[in-house]
mmCIF file of N, CA and C in Angstrom:
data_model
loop_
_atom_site.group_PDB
_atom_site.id
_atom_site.type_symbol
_atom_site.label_atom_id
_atom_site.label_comp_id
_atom_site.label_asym_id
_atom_site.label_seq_id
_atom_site.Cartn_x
_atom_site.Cartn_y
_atom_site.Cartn_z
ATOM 1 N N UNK A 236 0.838 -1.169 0.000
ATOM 2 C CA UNK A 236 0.000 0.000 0.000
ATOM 3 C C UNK A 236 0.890 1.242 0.000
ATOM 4 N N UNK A 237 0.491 2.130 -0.868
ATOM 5 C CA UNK A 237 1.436 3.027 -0.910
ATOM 6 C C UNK A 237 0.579 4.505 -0.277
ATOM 7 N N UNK A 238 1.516 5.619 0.664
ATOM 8 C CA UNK A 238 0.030 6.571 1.025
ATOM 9 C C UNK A 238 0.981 7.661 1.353
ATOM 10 N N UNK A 239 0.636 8.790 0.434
ATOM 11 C CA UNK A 239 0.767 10.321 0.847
ATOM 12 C C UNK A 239 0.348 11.304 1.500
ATOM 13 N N UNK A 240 0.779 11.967 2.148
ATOM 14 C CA UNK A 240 0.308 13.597 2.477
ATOM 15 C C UNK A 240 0.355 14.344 2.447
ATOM 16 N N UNK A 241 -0.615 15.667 2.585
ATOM 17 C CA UNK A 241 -0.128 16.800 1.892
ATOM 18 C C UNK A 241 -0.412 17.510 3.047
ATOM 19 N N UNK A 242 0.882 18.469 3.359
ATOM 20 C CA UNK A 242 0.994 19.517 4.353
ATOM 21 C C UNK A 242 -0.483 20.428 3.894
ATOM 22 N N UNK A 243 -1.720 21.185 4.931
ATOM 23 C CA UNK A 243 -2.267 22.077 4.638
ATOM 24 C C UNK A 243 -1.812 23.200 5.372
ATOM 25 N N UNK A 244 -0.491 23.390 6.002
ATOM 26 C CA UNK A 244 -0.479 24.677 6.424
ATOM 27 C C UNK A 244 0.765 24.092 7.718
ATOM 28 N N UNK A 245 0.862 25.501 8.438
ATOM 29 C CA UNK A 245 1.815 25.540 9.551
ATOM 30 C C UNK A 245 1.358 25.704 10.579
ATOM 31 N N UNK A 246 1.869 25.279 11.995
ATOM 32 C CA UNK A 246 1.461 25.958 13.625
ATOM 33 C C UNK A 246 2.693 26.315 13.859
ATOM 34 N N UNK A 247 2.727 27.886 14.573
ATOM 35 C CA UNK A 247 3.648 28.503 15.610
ATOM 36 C C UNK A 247 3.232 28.672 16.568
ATOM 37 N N UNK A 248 4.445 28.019 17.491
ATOM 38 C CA UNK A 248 4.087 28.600 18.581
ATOM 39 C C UNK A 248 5.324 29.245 19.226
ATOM 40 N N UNK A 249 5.676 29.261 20.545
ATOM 41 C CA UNK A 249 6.832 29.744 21.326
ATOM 42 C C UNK A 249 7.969 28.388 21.238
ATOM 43 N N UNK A 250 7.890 27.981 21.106
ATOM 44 C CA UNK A 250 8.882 26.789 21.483
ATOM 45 C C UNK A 250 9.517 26.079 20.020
ATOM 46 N N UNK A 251 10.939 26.237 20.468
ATOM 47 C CA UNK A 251 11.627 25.982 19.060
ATOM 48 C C UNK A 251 12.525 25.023 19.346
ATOM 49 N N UNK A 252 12.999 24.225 20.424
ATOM 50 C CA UNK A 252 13.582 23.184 20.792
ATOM 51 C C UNK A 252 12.366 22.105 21.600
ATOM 52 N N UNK A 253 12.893 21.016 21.537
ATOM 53 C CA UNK A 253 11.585 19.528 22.120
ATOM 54 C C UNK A 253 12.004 20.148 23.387
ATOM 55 N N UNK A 254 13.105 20.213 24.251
ATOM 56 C CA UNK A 254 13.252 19.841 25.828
ATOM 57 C C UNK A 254 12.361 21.255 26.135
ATOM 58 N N UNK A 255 12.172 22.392 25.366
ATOM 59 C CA UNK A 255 11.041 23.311 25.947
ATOM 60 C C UNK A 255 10.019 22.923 25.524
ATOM 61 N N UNK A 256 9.049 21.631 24.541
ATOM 62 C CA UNK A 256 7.978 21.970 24.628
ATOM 63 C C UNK A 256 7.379 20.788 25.601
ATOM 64 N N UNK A 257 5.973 21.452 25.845
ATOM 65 C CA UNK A 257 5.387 20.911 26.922
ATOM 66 C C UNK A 257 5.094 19.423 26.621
ATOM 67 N N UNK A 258 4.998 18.384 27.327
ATOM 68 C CA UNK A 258 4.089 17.225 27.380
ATOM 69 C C UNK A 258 3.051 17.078 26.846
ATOM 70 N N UNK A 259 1.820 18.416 26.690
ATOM 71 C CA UNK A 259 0.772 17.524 26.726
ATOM 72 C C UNK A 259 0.499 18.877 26.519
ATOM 73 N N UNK A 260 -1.181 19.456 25.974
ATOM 74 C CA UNK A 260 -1.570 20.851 25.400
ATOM 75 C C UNK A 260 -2.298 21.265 26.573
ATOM 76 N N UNK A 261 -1.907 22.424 26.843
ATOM 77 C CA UNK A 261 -2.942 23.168 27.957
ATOM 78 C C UNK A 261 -3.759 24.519 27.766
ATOM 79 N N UNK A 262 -4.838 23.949 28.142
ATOM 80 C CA UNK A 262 -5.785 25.623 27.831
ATOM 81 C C UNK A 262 -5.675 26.632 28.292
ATOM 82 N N UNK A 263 -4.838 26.387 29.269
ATOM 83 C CA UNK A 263 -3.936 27.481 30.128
ATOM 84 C C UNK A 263 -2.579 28.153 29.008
ATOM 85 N N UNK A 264 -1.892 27.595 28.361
ATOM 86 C CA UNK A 264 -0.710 27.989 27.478
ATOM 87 C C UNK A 264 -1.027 29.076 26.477
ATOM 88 N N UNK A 265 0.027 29.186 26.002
ATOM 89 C CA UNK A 265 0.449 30.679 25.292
ATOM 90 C C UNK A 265 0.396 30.561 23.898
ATOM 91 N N UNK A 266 -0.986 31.587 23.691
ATOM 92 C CA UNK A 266 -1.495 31.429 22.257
ATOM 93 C C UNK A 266 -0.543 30.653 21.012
ATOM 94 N N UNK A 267 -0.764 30.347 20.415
ATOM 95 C CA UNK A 267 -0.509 29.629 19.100
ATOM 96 C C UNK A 267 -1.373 29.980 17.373
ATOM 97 N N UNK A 268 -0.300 29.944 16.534
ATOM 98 C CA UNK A 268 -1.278 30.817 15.469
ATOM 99 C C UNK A 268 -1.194 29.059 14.412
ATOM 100 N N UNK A 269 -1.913 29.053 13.661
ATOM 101 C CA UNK A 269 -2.520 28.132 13.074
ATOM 102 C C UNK A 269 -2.450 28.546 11.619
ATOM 103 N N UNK A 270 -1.427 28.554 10.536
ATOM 104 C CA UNK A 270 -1.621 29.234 9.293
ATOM 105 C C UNK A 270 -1.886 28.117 8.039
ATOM 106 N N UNK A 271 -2.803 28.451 7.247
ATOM 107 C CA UNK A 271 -3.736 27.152 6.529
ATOM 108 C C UNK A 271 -3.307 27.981 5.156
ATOM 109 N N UNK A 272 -2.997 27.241 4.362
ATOM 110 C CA UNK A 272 -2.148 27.610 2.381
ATOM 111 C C UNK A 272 -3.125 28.500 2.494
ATOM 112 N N UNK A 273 -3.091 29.455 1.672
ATOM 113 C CA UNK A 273 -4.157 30.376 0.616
ATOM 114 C C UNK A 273 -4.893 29.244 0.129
ATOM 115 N N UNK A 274 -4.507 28.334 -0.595
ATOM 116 C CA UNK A 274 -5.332 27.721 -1.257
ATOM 117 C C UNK A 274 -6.509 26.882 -0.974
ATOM 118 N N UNK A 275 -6.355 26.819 0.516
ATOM 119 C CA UNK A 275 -7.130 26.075 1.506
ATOM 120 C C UNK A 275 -8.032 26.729 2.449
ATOM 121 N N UNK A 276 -7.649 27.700 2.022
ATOM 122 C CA UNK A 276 -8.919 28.936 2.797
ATOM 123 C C UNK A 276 -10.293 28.862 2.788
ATOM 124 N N UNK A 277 -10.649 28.457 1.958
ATOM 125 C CA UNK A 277 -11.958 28.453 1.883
ATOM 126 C C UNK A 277 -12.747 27.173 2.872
ATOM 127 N N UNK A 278 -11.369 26.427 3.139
ATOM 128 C CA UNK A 278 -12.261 24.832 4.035
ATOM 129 C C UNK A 278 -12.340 25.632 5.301
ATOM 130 N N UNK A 279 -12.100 26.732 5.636
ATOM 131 C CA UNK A 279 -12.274 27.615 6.828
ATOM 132 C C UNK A 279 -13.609 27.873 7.196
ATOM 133 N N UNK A 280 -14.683 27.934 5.937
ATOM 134 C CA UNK A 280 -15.755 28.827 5.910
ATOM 135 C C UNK A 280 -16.688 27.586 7.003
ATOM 136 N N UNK A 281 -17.309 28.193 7.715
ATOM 137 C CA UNK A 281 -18.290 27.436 8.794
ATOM 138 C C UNK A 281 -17.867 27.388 10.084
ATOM 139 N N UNK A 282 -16.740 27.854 10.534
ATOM 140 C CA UNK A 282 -15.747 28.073 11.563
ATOM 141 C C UNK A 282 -16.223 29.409 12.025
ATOM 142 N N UNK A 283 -15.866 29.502 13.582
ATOM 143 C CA UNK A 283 -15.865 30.583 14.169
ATOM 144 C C UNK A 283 -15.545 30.430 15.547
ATOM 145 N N UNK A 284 -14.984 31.821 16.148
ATOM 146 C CA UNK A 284 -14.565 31.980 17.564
ATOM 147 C C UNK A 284 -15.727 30.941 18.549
ATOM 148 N N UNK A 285 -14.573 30.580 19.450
ATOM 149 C CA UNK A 285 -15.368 29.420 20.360
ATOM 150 C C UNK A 285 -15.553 28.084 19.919
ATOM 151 N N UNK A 286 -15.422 28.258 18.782
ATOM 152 C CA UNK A 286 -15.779 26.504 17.931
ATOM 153 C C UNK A 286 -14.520 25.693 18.674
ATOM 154 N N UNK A 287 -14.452 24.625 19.070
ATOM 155 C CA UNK A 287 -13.667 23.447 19.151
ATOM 156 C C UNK A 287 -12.780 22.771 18.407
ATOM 157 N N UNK A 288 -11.760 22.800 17.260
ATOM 158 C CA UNK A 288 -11.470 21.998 16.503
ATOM 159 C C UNK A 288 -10.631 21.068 16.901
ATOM 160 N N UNK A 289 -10.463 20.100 16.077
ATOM 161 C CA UNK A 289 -9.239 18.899 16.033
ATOM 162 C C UNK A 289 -7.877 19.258 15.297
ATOM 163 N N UNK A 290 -7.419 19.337 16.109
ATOM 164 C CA UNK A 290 -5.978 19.659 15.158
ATOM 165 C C UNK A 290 -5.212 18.579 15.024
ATOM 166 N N UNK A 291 -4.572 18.366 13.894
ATOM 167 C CA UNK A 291 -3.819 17.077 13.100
ATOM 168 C C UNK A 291 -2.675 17.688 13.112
ATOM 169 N N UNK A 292 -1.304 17.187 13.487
ATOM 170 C CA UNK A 292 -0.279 17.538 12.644
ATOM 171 C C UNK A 292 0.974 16.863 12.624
ATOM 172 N N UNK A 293 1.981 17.141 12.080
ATOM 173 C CA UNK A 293 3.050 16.074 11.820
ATOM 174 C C UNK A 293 4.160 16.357 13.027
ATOM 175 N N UNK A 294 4.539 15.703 13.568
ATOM 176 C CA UNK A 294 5.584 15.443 14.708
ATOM 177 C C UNK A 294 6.941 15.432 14.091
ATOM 178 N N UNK A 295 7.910 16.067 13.141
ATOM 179 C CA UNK A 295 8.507 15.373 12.429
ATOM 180 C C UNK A 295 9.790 15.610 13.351
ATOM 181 N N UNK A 296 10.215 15.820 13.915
ATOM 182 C CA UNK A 296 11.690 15.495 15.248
ATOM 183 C C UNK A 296 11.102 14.186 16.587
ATOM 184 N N UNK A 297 10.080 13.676 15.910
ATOM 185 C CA UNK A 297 9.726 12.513 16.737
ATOM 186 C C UNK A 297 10.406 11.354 16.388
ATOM 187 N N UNK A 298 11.062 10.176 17.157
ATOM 188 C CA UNK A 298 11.446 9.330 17.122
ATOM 189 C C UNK A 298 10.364 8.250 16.455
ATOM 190 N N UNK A 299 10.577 7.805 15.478
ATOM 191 C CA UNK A 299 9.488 6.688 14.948
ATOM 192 C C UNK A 299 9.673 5.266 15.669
ATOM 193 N N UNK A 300 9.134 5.113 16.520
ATOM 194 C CA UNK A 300 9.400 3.931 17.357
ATOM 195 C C UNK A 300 8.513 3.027 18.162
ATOM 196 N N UNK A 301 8.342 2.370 19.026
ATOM 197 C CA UNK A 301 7.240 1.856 19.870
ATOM 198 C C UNK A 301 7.717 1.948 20.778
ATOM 199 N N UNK A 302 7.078 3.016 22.101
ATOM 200 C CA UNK A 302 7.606 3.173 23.132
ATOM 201 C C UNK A 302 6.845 2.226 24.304
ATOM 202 N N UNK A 303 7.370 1.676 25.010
ATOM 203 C CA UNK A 303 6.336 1.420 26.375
ATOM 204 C C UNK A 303 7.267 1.937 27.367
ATOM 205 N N UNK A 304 6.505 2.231 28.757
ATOM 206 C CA UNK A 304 6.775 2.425 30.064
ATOM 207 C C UNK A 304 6.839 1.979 30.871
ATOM 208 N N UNK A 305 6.719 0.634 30.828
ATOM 209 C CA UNK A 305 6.508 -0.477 31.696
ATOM 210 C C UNK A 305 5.134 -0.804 32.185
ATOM 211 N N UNK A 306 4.293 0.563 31.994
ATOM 212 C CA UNK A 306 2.787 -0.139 32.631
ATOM 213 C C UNK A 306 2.172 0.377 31.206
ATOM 214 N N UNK A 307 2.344 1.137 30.376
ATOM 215 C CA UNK A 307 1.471 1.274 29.149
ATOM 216 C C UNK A 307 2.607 1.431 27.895
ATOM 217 N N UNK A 308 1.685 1.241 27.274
ATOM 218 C CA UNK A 308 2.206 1.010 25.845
ATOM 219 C C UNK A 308 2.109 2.084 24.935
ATOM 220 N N UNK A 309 2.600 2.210 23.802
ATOM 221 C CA UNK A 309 2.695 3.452 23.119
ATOM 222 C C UNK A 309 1.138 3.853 22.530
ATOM 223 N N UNK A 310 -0.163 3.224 22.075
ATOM 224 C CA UNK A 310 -0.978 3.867 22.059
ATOM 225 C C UNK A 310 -1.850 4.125 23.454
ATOM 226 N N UNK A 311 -1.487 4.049 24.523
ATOM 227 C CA UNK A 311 -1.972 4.474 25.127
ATOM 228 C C UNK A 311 -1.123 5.552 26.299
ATOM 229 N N UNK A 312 -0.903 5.807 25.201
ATOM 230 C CA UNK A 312 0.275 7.250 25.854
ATOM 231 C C UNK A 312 0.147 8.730 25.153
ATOM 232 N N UNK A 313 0.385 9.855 25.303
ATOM 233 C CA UNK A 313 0.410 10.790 24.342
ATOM 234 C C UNK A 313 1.589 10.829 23.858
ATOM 235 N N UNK A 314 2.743 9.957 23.618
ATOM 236 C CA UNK A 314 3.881 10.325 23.264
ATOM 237 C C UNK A 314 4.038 11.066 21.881
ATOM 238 N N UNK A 315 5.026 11.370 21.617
ATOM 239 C CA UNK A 315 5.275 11.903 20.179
ATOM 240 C C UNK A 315 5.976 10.604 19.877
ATOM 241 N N UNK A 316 6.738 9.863 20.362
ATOM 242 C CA UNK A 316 7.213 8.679 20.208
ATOM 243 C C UNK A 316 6.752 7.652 19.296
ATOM 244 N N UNK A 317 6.251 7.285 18.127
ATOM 245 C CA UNK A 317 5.252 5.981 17.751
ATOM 246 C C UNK A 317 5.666 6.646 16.256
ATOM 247 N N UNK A 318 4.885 4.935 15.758
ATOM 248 C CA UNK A 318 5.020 4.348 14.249
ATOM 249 C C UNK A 318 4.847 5.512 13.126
ATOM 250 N N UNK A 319 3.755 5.962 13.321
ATOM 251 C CA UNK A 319 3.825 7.295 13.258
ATOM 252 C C UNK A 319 2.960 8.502 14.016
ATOM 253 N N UNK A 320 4.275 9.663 13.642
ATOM 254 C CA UNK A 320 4.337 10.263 14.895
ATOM 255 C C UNK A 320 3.438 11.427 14.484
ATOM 256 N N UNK A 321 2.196 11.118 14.579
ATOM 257 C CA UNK A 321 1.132 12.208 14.698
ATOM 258 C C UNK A 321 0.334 12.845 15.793
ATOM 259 N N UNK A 322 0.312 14.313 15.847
ATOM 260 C CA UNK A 322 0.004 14.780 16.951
ATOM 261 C C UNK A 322 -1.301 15.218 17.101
ATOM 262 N N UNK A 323 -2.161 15.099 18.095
ATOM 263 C CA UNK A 323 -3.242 15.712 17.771
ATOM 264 C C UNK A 323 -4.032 16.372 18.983
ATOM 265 N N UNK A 324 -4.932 17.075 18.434
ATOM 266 C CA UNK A 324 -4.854 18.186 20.106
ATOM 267 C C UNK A 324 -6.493 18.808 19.874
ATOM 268 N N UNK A 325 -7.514 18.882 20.367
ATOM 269 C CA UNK A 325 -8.821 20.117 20.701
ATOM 270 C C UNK A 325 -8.502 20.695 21.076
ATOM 271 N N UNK A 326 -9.248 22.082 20.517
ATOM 272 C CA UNK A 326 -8.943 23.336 21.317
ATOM 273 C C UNK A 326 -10.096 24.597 20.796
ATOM 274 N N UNK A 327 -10.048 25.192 21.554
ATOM 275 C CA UNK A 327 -11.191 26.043 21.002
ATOM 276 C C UNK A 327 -10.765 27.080 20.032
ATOM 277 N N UNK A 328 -11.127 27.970 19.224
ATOM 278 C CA UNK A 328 -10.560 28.747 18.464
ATOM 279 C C UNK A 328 -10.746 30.073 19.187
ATOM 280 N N UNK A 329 -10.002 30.670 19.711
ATOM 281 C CA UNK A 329 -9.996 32.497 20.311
ATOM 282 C C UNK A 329 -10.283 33.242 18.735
ATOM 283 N N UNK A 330 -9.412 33.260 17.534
ATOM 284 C CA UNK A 330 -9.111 34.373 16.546
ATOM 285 C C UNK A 330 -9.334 33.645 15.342
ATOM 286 N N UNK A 331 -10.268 33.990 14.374
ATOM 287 C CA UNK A 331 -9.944 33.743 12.725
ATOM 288 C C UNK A 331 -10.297 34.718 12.254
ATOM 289 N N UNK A 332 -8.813 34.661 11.440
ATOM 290 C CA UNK A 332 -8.563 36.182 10.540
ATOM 291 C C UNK A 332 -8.110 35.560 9.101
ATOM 292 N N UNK A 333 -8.800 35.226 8.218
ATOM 293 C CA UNK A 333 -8.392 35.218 6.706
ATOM 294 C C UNK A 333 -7.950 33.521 6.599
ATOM 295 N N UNK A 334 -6.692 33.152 6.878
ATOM 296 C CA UNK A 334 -6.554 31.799 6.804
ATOM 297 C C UNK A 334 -5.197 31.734 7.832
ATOM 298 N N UNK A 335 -5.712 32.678 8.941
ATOM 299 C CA UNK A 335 -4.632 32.298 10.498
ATOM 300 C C UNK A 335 -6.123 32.165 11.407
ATOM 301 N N UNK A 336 -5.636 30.901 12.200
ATOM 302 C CA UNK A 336 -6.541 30.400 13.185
ATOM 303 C C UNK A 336 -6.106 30.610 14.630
ATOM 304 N N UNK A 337 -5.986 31.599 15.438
ATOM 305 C CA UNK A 337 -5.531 31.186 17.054
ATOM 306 C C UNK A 337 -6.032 30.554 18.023
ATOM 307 N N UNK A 338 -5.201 29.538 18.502
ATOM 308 C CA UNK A 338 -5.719 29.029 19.408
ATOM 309 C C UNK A 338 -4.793 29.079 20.909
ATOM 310 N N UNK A 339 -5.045 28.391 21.755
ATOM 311 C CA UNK A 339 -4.151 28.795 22.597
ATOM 312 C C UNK A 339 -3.669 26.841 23.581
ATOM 313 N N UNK A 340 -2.348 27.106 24.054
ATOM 314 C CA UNK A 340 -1.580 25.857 24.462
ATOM 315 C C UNK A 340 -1.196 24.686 23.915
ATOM 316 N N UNK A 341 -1.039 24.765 22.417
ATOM 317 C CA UNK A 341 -0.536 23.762 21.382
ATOM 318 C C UNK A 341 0.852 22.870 21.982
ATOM 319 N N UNK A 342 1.196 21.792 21.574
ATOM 320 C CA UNK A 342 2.202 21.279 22.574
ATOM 321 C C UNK A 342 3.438 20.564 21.696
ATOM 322 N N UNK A 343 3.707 21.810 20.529
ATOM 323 C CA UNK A 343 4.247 20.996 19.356
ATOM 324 C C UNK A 343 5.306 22.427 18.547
ATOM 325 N N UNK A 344 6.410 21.716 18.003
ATOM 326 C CA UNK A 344 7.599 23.228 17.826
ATOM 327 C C UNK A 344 6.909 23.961 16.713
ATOM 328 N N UNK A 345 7.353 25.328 16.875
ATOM 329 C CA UNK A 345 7.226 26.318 15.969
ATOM 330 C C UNK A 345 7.722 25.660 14.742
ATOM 331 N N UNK A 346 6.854 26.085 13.759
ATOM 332 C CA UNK A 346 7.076 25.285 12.263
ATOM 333 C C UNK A 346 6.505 23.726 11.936
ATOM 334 N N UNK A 347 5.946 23.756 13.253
ATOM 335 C CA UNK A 347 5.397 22.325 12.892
ATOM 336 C C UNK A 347 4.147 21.986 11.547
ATOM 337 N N UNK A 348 4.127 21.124 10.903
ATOM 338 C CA UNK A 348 3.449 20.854 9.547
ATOM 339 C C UNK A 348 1.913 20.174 10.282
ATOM 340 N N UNK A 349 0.991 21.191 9.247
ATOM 341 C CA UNK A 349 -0.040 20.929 10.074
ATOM 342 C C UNK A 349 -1.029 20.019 8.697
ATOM 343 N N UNK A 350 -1.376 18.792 9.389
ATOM 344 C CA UNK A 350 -1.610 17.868 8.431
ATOM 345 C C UNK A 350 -3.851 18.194 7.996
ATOM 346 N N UNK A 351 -4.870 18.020 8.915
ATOM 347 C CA UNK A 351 -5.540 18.646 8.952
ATOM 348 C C UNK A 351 -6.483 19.560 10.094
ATOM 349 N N UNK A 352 -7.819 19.821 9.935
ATOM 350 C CA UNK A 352 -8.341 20.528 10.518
ATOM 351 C C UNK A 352 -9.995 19.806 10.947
ATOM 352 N N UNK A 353 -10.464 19.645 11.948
ATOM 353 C CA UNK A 353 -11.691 19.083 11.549
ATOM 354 C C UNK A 353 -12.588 19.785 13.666
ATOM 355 N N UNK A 354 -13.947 19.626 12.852
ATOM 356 C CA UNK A 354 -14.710 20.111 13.952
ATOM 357 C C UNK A 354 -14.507 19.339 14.946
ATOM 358 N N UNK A 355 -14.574 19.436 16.392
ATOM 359 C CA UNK A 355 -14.852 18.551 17.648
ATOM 360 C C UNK A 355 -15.693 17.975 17.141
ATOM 361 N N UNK A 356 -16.402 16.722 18.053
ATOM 362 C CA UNK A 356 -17.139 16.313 18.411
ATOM 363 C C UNK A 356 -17.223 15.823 19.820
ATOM 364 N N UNK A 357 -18.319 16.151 20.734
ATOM 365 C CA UNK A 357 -18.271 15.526 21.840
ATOM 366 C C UNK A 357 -19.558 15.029 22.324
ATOM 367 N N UNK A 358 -18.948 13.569 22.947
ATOM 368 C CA UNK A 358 -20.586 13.124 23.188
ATOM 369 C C UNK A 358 -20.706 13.259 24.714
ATOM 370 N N UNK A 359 -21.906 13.863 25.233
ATOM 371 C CA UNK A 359 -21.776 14.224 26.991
ATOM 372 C C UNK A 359 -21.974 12.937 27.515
ATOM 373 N N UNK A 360 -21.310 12.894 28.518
ATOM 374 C CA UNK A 360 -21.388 11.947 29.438
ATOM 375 C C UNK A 360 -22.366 11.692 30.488
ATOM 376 N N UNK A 361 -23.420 11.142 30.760
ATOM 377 C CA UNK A 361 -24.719 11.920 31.092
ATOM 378 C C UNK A 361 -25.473 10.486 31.962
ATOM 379 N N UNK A 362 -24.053 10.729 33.272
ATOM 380 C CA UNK A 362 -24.151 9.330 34.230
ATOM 381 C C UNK A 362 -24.075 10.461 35.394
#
């Protein structure tokens, strides 16, 4: 099986070395801008402040590997560590301006390749 991808855009954030970025994304952290091709602008339209999205993107200073910890295993970890090393994160959207998205506490280096974009979904828990 053969399978490609195509970068739709970039995330910046503050952090330009791994040993500064965080573990894990916090809604507490320091905005992050979200920049999507020109050419892809338009998959923007239906979006707006407060919306939730899924963010996709490529890990590429990740070790391609199978990590365990002794009590869990690599999919059940957030590592960047694994077969492949895709990152993925919710978050609400604060800013859309043209085809930059802000969001805030992304947990992944400046320049990172952002693979796609897609709405939350959440089902309530209602125990």
């Amino acid at each position: 099986m053969s399978t490609s991808l195509s970068f739709i855009g970039h995330i910046s954030t503050p952090y330009v070395y791994i040993k500064d970025c965080p573990r894990n994304i916090s809604p507490d952290g320091p905005e992050c801008k979200i920049t999507i091709d020109k050419s892809f602008e338009s998959g923007l339209r239906g979006l707006s402040e407060g919306d939730h999205i899924l963010i996709l993107y490529w890990l590429a200073e990740a070790k391609r590997d199978y990590l365990e910890d002794g009590k869990k295993g690599t999919f059940a970890l957030r590592t960047p560590h694994r077969p492949n090393p895709i990152g993925a994160a919710v978050v609400p959207i604060i800013a859309l301006k043209g085809n930059v998205i802000i969001v805030r506490g992304l947990d992944c280096l400046t320049g990172t390749a952002l693979l796609d974009i897609k709405p939350a979904i959440y089902k309530e828990n209602n125990q």
